[in-house]
Coordinates of C-alpha atoms in Angstrom, one line a residue:
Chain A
X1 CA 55.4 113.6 5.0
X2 CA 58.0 115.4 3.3
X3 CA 61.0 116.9 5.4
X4 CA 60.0 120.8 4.2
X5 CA 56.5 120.4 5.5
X6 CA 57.2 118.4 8.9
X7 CA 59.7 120.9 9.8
X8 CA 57.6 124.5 8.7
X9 CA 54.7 122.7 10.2
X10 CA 56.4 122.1 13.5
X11 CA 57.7 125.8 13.2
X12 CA 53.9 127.2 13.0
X13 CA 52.8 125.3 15.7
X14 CA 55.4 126.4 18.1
X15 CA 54.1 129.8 17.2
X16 CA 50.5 129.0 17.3
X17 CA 50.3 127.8 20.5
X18 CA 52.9 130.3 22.3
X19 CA 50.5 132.9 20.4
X20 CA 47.6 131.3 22.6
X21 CA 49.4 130.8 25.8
X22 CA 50.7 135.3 25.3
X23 CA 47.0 135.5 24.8
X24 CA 45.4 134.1 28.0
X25 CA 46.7 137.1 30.7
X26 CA 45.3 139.5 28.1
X27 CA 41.9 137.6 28.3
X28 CA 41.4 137.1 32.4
X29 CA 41.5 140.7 32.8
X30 CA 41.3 143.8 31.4
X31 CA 44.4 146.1 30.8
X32 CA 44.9 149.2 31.3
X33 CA 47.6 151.0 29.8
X34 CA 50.3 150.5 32.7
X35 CA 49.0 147.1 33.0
X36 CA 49.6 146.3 28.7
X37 CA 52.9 148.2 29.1
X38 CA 54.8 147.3 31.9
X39 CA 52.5 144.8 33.9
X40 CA 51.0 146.7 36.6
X41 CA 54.5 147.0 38.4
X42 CA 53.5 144.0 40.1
X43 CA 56.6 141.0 38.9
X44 CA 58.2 139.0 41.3
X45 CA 61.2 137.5 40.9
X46 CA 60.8 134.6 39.0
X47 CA 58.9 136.4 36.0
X48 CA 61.0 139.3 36.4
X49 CA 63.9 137.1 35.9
X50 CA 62.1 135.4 33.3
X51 CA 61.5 138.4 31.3
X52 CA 65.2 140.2 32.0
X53 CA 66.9 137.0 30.8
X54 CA 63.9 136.3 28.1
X55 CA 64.9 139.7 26.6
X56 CA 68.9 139.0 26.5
X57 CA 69.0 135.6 24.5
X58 CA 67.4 136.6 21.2
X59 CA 67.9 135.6 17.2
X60 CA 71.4 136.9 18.3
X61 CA 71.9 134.0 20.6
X62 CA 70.6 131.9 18.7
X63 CA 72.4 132.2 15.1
X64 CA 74.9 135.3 15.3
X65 CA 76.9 133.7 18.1
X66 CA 77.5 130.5 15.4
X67 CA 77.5 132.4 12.8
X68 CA 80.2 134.9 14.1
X69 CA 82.1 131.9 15.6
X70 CA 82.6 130.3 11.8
X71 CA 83.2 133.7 10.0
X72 CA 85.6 135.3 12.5
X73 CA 87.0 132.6 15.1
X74 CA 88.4 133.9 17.9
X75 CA 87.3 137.3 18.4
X76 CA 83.3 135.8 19.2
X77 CA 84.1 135.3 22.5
X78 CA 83.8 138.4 23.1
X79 CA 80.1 137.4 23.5
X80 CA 81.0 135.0 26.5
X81 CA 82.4 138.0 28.5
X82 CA 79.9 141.4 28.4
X83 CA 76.9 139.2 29.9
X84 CA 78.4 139.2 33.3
X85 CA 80.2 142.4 33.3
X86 CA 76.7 144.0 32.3
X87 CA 75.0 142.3 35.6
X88 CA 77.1 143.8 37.6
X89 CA 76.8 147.4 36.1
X90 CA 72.9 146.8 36.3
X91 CA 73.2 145.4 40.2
X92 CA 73.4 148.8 41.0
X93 CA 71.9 150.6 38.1
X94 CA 68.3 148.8 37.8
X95 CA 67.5 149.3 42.1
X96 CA 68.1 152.5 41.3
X97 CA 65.5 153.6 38.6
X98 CA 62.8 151.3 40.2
X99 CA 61.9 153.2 42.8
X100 CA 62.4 156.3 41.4
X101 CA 59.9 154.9 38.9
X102 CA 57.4 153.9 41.2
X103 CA 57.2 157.1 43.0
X104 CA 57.0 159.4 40.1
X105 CA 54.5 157.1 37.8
X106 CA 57.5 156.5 34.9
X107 CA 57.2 154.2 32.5
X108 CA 59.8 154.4 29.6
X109 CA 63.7 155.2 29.6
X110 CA 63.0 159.1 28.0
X111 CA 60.2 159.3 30.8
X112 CA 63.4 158.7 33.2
X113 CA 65.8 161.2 31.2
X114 CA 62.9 163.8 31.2
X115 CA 62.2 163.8 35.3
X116 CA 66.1 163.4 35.8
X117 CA 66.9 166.5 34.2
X118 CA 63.4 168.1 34.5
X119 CA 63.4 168.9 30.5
X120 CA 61.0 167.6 28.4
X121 CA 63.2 168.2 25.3
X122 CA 65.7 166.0 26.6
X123 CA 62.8 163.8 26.7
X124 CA 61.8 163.7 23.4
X125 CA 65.2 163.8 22.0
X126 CA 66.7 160.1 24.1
X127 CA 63.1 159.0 22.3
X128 CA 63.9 159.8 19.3
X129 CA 67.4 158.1 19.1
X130 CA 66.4 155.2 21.4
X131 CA 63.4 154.5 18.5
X132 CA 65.8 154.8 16.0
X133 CA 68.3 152.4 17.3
X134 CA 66.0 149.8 18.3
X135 CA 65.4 149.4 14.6
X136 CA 68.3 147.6 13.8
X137 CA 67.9 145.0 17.3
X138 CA 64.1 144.5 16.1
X139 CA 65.7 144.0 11.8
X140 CA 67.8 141.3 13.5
X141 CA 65.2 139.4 15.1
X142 CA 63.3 139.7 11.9
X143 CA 66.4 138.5 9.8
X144 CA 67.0 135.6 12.2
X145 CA 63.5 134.4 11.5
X146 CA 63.9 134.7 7.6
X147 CA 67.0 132.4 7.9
X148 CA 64.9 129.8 10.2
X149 CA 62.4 129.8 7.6
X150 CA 64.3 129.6 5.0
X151 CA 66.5 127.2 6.0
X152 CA 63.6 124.8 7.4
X153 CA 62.0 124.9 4.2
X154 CA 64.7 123.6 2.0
X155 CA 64.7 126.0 -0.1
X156 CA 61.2 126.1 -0.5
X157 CA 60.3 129.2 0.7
X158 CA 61.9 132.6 0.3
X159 CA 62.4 134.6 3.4
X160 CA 59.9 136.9 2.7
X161 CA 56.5 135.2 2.8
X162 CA 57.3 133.6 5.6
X163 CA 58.4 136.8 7.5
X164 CA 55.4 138.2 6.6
X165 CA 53.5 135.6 8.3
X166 CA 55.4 135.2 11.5
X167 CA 55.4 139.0 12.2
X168 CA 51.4 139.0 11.3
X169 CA 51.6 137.0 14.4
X170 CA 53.9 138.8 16.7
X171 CA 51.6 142.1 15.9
X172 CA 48.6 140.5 16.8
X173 CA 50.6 138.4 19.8
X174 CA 51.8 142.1 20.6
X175 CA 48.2 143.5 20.4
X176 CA 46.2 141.3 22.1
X177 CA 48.5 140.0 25.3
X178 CA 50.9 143.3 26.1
X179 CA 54.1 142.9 28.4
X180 CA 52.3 140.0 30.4
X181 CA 52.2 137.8 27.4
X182 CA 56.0 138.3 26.7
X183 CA 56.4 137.4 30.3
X184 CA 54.6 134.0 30.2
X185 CA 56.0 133.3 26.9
X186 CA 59.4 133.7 27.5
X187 CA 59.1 131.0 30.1
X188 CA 58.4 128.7 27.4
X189 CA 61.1 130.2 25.0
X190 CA 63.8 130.2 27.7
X191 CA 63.2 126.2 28.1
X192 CA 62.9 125.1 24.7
X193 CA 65.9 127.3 23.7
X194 CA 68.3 126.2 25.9
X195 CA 68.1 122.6 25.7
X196 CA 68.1 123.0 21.8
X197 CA 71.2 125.1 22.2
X198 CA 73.1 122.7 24.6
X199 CA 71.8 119.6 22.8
X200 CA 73.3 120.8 19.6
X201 CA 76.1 122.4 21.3
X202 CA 77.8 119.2 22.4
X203 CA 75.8 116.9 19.9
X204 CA 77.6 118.0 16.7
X205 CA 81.1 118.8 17.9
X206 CA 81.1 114.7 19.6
X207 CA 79.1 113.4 16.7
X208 CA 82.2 114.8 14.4
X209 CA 85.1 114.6 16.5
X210 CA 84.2 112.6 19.6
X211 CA 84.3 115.6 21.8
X212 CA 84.7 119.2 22.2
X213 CA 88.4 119.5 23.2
X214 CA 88.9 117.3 20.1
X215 CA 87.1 119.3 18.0
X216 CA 89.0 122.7 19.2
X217 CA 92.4 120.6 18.3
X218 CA 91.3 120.1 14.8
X219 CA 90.3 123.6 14.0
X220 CA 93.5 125.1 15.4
X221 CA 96.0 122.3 13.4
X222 CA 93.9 123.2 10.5
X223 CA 93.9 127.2 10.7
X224 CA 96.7 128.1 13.2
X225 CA 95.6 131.4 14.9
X226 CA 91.9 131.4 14.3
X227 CA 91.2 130.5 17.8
X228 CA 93.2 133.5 19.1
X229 CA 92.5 137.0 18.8
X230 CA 92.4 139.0 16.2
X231 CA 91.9 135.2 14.3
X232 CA 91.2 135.7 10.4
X233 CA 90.6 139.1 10.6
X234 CA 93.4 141.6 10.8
X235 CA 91.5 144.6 12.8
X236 CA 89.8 142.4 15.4
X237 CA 92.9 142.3 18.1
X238 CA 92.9 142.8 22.0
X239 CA 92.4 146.3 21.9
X240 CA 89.2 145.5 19.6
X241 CA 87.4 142.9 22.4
X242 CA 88.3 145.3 25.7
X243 CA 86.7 148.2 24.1
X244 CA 83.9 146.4 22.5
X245 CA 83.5 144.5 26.0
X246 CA 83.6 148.1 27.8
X247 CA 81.0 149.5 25.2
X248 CA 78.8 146.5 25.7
X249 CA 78.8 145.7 29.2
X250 CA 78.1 149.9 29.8
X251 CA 75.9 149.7 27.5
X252 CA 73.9 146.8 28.1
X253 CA 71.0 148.6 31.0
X254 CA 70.8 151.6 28.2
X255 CA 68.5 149.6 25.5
X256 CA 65.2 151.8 26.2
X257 CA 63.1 148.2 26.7
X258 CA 65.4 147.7 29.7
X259 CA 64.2 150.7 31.8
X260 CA 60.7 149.5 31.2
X261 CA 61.7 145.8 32.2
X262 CA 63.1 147.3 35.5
X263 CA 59.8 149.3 36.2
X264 CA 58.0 146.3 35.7
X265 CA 59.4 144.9 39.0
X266 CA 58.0 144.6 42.4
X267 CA 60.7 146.3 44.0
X268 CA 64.5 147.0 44.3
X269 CA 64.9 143.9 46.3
X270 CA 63.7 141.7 43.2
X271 CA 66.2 143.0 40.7
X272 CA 69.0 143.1 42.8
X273 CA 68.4 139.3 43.1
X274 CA 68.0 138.8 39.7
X275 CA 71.5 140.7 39.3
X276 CA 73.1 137.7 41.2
X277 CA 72.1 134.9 39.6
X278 CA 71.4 136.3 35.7
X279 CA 75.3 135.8 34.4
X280 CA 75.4 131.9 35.0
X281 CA 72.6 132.0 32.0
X282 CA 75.5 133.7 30.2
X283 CA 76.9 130.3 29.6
X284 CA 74.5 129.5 26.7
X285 CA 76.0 131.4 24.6
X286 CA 79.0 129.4 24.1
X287 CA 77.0 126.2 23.0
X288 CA 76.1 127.9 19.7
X289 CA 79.3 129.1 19.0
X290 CA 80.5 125.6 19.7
X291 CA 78.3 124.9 16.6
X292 CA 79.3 127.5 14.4
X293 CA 83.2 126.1 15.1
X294 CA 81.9 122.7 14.0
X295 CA 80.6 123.8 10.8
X296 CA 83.5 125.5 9.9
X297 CA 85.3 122.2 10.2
X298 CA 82.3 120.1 8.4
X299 CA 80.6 122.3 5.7
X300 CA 83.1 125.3 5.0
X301 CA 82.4 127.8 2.5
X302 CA 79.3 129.3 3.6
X303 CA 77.8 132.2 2.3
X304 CA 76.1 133.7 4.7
X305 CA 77.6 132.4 8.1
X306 CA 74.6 133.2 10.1
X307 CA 73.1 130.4 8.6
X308 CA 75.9 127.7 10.1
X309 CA 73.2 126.5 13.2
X310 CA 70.2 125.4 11.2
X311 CA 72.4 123.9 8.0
X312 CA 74.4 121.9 10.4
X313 CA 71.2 120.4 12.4
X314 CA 69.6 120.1 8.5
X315 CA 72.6 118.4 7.3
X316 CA 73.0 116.2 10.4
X317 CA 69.1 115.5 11.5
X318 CA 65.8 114.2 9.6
X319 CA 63.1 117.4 8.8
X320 CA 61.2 116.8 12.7
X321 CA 64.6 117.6 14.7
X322 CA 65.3 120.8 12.2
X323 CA 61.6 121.9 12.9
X324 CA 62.1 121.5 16.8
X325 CA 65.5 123.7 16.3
X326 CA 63.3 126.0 14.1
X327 CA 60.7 126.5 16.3
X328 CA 62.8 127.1 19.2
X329 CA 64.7 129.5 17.2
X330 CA 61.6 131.0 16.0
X331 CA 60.2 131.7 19.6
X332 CA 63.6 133.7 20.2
X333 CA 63.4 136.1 17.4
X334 CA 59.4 136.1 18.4
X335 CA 59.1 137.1 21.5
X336 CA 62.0 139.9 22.2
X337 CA 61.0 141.4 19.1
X338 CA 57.3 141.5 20.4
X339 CA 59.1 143.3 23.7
X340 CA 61.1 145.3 21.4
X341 CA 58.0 146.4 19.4
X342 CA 56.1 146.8 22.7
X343 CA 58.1 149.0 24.2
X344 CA 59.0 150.7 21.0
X345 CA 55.4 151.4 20.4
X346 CA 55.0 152.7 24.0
X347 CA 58.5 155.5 23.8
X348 CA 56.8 156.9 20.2
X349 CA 53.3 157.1 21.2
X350 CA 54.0 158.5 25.5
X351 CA 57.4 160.4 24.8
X352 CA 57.5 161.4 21.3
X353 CA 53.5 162.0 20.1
X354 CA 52.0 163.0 23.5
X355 CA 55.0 165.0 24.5
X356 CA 55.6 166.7 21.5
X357 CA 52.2 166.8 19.3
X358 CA 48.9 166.3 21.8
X359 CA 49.9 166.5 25.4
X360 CA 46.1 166.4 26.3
X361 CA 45.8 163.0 25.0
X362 CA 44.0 160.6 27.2
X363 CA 44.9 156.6 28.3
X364 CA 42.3 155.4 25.9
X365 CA 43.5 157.5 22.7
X366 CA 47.4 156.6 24.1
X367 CA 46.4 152.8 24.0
X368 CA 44.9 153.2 20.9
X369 CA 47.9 155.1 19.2
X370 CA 50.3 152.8 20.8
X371 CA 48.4 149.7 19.1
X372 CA 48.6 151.3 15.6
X373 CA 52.4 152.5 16.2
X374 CA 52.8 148.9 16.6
X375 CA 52.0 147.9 13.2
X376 CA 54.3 150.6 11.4
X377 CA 57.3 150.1 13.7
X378 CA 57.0 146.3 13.0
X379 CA 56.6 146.7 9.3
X380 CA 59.3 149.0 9.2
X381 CA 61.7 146.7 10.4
X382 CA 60.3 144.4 8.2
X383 CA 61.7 146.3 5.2
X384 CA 64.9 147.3 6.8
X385 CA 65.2 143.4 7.1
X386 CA 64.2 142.7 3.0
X387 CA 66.2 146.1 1.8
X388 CA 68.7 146.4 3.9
X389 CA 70.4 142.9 5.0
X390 CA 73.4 143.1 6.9
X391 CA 75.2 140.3 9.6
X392 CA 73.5 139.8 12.3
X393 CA 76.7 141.2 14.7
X394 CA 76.7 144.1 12.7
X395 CA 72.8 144.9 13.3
X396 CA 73.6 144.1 16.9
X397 CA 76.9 146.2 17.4
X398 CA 75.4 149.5 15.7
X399 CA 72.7 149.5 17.9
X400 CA 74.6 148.8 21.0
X401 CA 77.0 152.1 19.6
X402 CA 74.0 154.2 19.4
X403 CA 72.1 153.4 22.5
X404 CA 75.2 153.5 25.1
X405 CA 75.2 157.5 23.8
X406 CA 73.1 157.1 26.6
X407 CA 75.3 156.3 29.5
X408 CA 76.9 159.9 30.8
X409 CA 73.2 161.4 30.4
X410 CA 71.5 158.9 32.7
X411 CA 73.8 156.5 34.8
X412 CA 75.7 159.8 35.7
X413 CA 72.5 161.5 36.3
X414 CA 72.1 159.4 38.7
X415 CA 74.8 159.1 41.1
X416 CA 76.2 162.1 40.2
X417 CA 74.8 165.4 41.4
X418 CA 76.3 167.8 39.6
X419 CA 75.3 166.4 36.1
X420 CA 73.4 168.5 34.4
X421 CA 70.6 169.0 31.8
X422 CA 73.3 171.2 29.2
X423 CA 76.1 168.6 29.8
X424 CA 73.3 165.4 28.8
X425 CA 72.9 167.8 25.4
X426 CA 76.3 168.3 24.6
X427 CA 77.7 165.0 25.3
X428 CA 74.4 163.1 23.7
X429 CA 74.3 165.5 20.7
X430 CA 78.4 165.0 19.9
X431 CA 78.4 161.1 20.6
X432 CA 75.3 160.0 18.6
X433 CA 76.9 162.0 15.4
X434 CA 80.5 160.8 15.8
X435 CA 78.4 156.8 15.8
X436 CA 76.6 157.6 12.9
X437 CA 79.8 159.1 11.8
X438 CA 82.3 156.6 12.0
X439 CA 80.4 153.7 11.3
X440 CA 78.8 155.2 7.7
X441 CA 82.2 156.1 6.9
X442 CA 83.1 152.3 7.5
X443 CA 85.6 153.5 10.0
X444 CA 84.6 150.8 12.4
X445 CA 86.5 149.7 14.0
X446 CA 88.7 153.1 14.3
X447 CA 92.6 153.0 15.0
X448 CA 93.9 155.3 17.2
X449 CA 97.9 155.0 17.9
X450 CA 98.0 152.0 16.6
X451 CA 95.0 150.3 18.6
X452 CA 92.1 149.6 16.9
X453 CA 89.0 150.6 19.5
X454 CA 85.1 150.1 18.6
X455 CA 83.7 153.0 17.1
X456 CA 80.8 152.9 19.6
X457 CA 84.0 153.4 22.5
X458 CA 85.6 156.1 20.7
X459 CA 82.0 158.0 21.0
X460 CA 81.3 157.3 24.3
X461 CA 84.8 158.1 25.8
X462 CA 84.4 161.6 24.0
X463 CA 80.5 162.0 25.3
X464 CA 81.8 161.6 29.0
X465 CA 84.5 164.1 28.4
X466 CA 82.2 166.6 27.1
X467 CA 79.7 165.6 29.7
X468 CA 81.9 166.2 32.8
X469 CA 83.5 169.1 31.8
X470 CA 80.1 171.2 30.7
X471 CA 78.5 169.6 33.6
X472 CA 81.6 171.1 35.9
X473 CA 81.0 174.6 34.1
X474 CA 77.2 174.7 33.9
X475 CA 76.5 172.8 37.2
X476 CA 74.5 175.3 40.0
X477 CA 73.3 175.7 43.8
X478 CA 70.0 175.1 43.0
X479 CA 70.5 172.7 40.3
X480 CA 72.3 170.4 42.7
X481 CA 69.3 170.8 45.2
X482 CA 66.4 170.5 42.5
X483 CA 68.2 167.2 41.1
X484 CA 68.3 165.9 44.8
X485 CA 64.9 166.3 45.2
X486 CA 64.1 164.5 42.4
X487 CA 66.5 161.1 42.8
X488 CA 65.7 160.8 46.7
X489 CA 62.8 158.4 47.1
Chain B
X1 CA 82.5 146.9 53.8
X2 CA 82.3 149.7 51.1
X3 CA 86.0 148.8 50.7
X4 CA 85.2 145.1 49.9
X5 CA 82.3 146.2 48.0
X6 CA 84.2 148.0 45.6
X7 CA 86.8 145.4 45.3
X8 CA 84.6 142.7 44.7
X9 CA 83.0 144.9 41.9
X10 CA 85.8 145.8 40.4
X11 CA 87.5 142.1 40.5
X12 CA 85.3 140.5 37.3
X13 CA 86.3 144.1 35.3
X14 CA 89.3 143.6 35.4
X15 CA 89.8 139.2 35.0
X16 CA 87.7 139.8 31.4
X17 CA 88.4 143.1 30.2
X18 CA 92.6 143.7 32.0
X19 CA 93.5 140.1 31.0
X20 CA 92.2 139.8 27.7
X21 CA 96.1 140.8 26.1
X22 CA 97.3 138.3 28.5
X23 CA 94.7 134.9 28.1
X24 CA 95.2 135.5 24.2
X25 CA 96.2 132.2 23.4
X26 CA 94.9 127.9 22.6
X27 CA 97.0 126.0 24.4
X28 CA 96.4 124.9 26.7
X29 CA 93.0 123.5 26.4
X30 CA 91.2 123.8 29.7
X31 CA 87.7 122.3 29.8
X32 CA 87.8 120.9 25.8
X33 CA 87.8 124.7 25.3
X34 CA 90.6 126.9 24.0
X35 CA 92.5 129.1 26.6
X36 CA 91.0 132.0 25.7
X37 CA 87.4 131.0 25.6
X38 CA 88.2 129.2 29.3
X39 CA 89.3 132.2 31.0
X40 CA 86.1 134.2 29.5
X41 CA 83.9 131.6 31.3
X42 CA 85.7 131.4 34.5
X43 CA 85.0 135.1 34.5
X44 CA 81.0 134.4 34.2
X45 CA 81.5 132.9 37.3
X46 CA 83.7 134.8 39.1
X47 CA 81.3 137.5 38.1
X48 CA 78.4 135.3 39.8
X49 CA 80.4 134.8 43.1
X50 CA 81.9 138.5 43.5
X51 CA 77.7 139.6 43.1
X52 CA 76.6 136.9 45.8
X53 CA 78.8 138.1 48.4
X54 CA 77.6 141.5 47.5
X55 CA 74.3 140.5 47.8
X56 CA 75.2 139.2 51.1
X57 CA 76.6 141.9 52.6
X58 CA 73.6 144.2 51.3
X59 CA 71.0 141.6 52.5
X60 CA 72.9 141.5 56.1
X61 CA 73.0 146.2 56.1
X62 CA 70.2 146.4 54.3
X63 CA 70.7 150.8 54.9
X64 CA 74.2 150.3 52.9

């Protein structure tokens, strides 16, 4: 058989069967809408675990950590230091929300905001810009699985068609199996993934250069200073990677499918654990980037970088080995963008349509909104991905800018009890349109005094100003002891 | 212990984001990996160490 079709077929059945395996928790029982959204509340650690890391290591992973590693050098390790810092943030953060959770029946991140701050505009408002942000993170899933396919068919296929195949499946995957599905599926993605990763990872650079220290040596005598920060790039220094690494690691618990990850958890106890051992999984991420170094080295002149991972296994292995890395890869765009569309689906159709359009909605219409939301936020990312391409680091650092907006309103609400519902307005309003901003005007990343900080920072730094000084003038008596009354559990 | 606490979650803060100006550099290559790259995976397990004795200390006060 011809290398095209061995490796597309090999692609499809990875999907196929991880498409019947999501399925079977759907079929045992029947769901109800806490059960298809967050899994009856009832993980224990290992699936929690399971679906906290299955939700970090994405497309991103996968291809923009090579891909970033061949176009910019030294500046990509960045990657290898937020993971970590962001566990320890969420050690504290994610015990926190779970019970409050639990006790008050929440289920989404705006659903959170809302009973922190007792104001259902607030509500609707975090929904609205956590939907909108988790557009880009669900187009670069979609994009990573167009390069797969395109690079698995030789040149066969177009990204299109097969994009619109895959995410045919990841709706109906989404449909049919809810939050347990993803769960049970990202056991298998985890496993396949990471031993493609590390395979490849070590493969190539030893194959090339006998091993990996070698390898390093060759890049650097060949381009002095691309291992180093800011490498190739001139904006990219030190200044660049801490404030990028502040913005991420804050703003790693404030993706809206996070909070609904966390309420999914049996308890406090669970996802404190988790906390502890999640960063050593951080060490994946510098296998692919070991590729992406490679490449540079062996095929230079790429394109589009992202695509450094699959041409390097394509150049190096026969069509079965590429279909393997495919599939793997495919599974990791899959199944976080089936979370992603899942809890997506769940923010519109609770916190933006019931809230703000037909609070008297019952579960059963909710369900069946929520399915049909499904469908347009999926094939809305689907043409953001064909209209709109962009890097994959890009899609990935925009939304990370947008969504840590959130951090004043609700990791501050939270341990601090003079926050208040005026401040989370002010700070949220100012922050989101600076973003938007700065990074239309291409004015990311932004020098200040000489330093050049990520635009994302610049925002956030002025939201938490804003937000401690109106919460300092606006904060009450009663607001303190209305806000107390809500966090204690 | 709130003392310790706070150190030990402040201690991976500042070995990946204080350091970066001062780890910004190849040689020498610890590991097969570039300087730079080496210290930013030391600090994914420093991270994982400083959280286990956290851990520990919660599990052992479980009211702190």
């Amino acid at each position: 058989m011809s290398n095209e079709f061995l490796a597309l077929g090999i692609i499809f059945a990875f999907i196929f069967i991880t498409t019947i395996v999501g399925m079977l928790p759907g079929m045992r029982e029947k769901l109800n809408l806490e059960g298809w959204a967050i899994g009856g509340r009832g993980f224990g650690r290992w699936l929690s675990w399971f679906i906290l890391a299955g939700e970090i290591y994405t497309a991103f992973a996968f291809l923009g950590a090579s891909g970033w590693a061949y176009a910019r050098g030294g500046p990509t390790f960045y990657i290898l230091g937020y993971g970590a810092l962001a566990y320890v943030v969420g050690y504290y953060l994610l015990p926190k929300i779970s019970p409050i959770g639990k006790k008050f029946g929440l289920m989404t991140q705006p659903d959170l905001v809302q009973h922190i701050y007792d104001s259902k505009l607030l509500g609707i408002l975090t929904a609205i810009i956590g939907v909108l942000f988790l557009l880009p993170y669900l187009q670069l899933q979609l994009t990573g699985l167009g390069i797969i396919i395109q690079t698995c068919s030789y040149g066969l296929f177009t990204k299109v068609p097969a994009m619109l195949i895959a995410f045919t499946l990841v709706a109906i995957f989404v449909y049919l199996s809810g939050l347990k599905g993803v769960a049970s599926t990202a056991v298998i993605k985890d496993v396949v993934m990471i031993v493609a990763v590390v395979f490849f990872g070590l493969y190539l650079p030893f194959h090339f250069f006998g091993n990996v220290g070698n390898m390093f040596e060759a890049l650097d005598a060949a381009k002095p200073g691309f291992l180093t920060l800011p490498g190739p790039t001139k904006v990219l220094d030190s200044s660049w990677v801490m404030s990028t690494l502040v913005l991420t690691s804050l703003g790693f618990y404030m993706w809206p499918h996070f909070s609904a990850n966390s309420f999914s958890a049996k308890g406090p106890e669970v996802l404190r654990h988790n906390a502890v051992f999640l960063p050593l999984y951080q060490i994946c991420l510098l296998f692919p980037m070991l590729i992406g170094f490679t490449a540079l080295l062996i095929i230079p002149g790429l394109s589009n970088p992202d695509m450094s991972f699959m041409l390097m296994v394509q150049k190096v292995f026969p069509g079965w080995a590429l279909g393997l890395v495919g599939g793997a890869g495919a599974l990791a765009c899959m199944i976080p963008a089936s979370d992603l569309i899942l809890n997506t689906s769940m923010i519109f159709t609770r916190n933006i349509y019931c809230r703000g359009f037909n609070p008297k909605a019952d579960h059963a219409h909710q369900k069946f909104v929520a399915r049909i939301v499904v469908f347009i936020i999926t094939a809305t990312a689907l043409c953001l991905a064909i209209f709109a391409p962009n890097l994959l680091v890009n899609l990935l650092l925009v939304g990370y800018s947008g969504v840590t907006q959130f951090f004043p309103m609700i990791v501050l609400g939270l341990f601090w009890k003079k926050a208040t519902k005026v401040a989370s307005f002010c700070g949220l309003i100012v922050g989101e349109i600076l973003v938007v901003y700065l990074i239309f005007n291409k004015l990311d990343p932004i020098s200040i005094l000489g330093f050049h900080l990520n635009a994302g920072f610049f925002a956030l730094t002025v939201n938490m100003i804003i937000f401690v000084v109106v919460s300092f003038l606006t904060s009450s008596k009663e607001n303190i002891a209305r806000k107390e009354q809500r966090l204690i559990t | 212990m709130k003392t310790l606490k706070l150190v030990l979650t402040l201690i991976p803060f500042c070995w990946t984001i204080l350091m970066i100006p001062f780890v910004n550099r190849v040689k020498p290559i610890v590991l097969g990996l570039p300087f730079l790259a080496f210290w930013l995976v030391a600090g994914i397990f420093v991270a994982f160490i400083c959280l286990s004795i956290i851990y520990k200390i919660d599990t052992k006060n479980p009211n702190q």
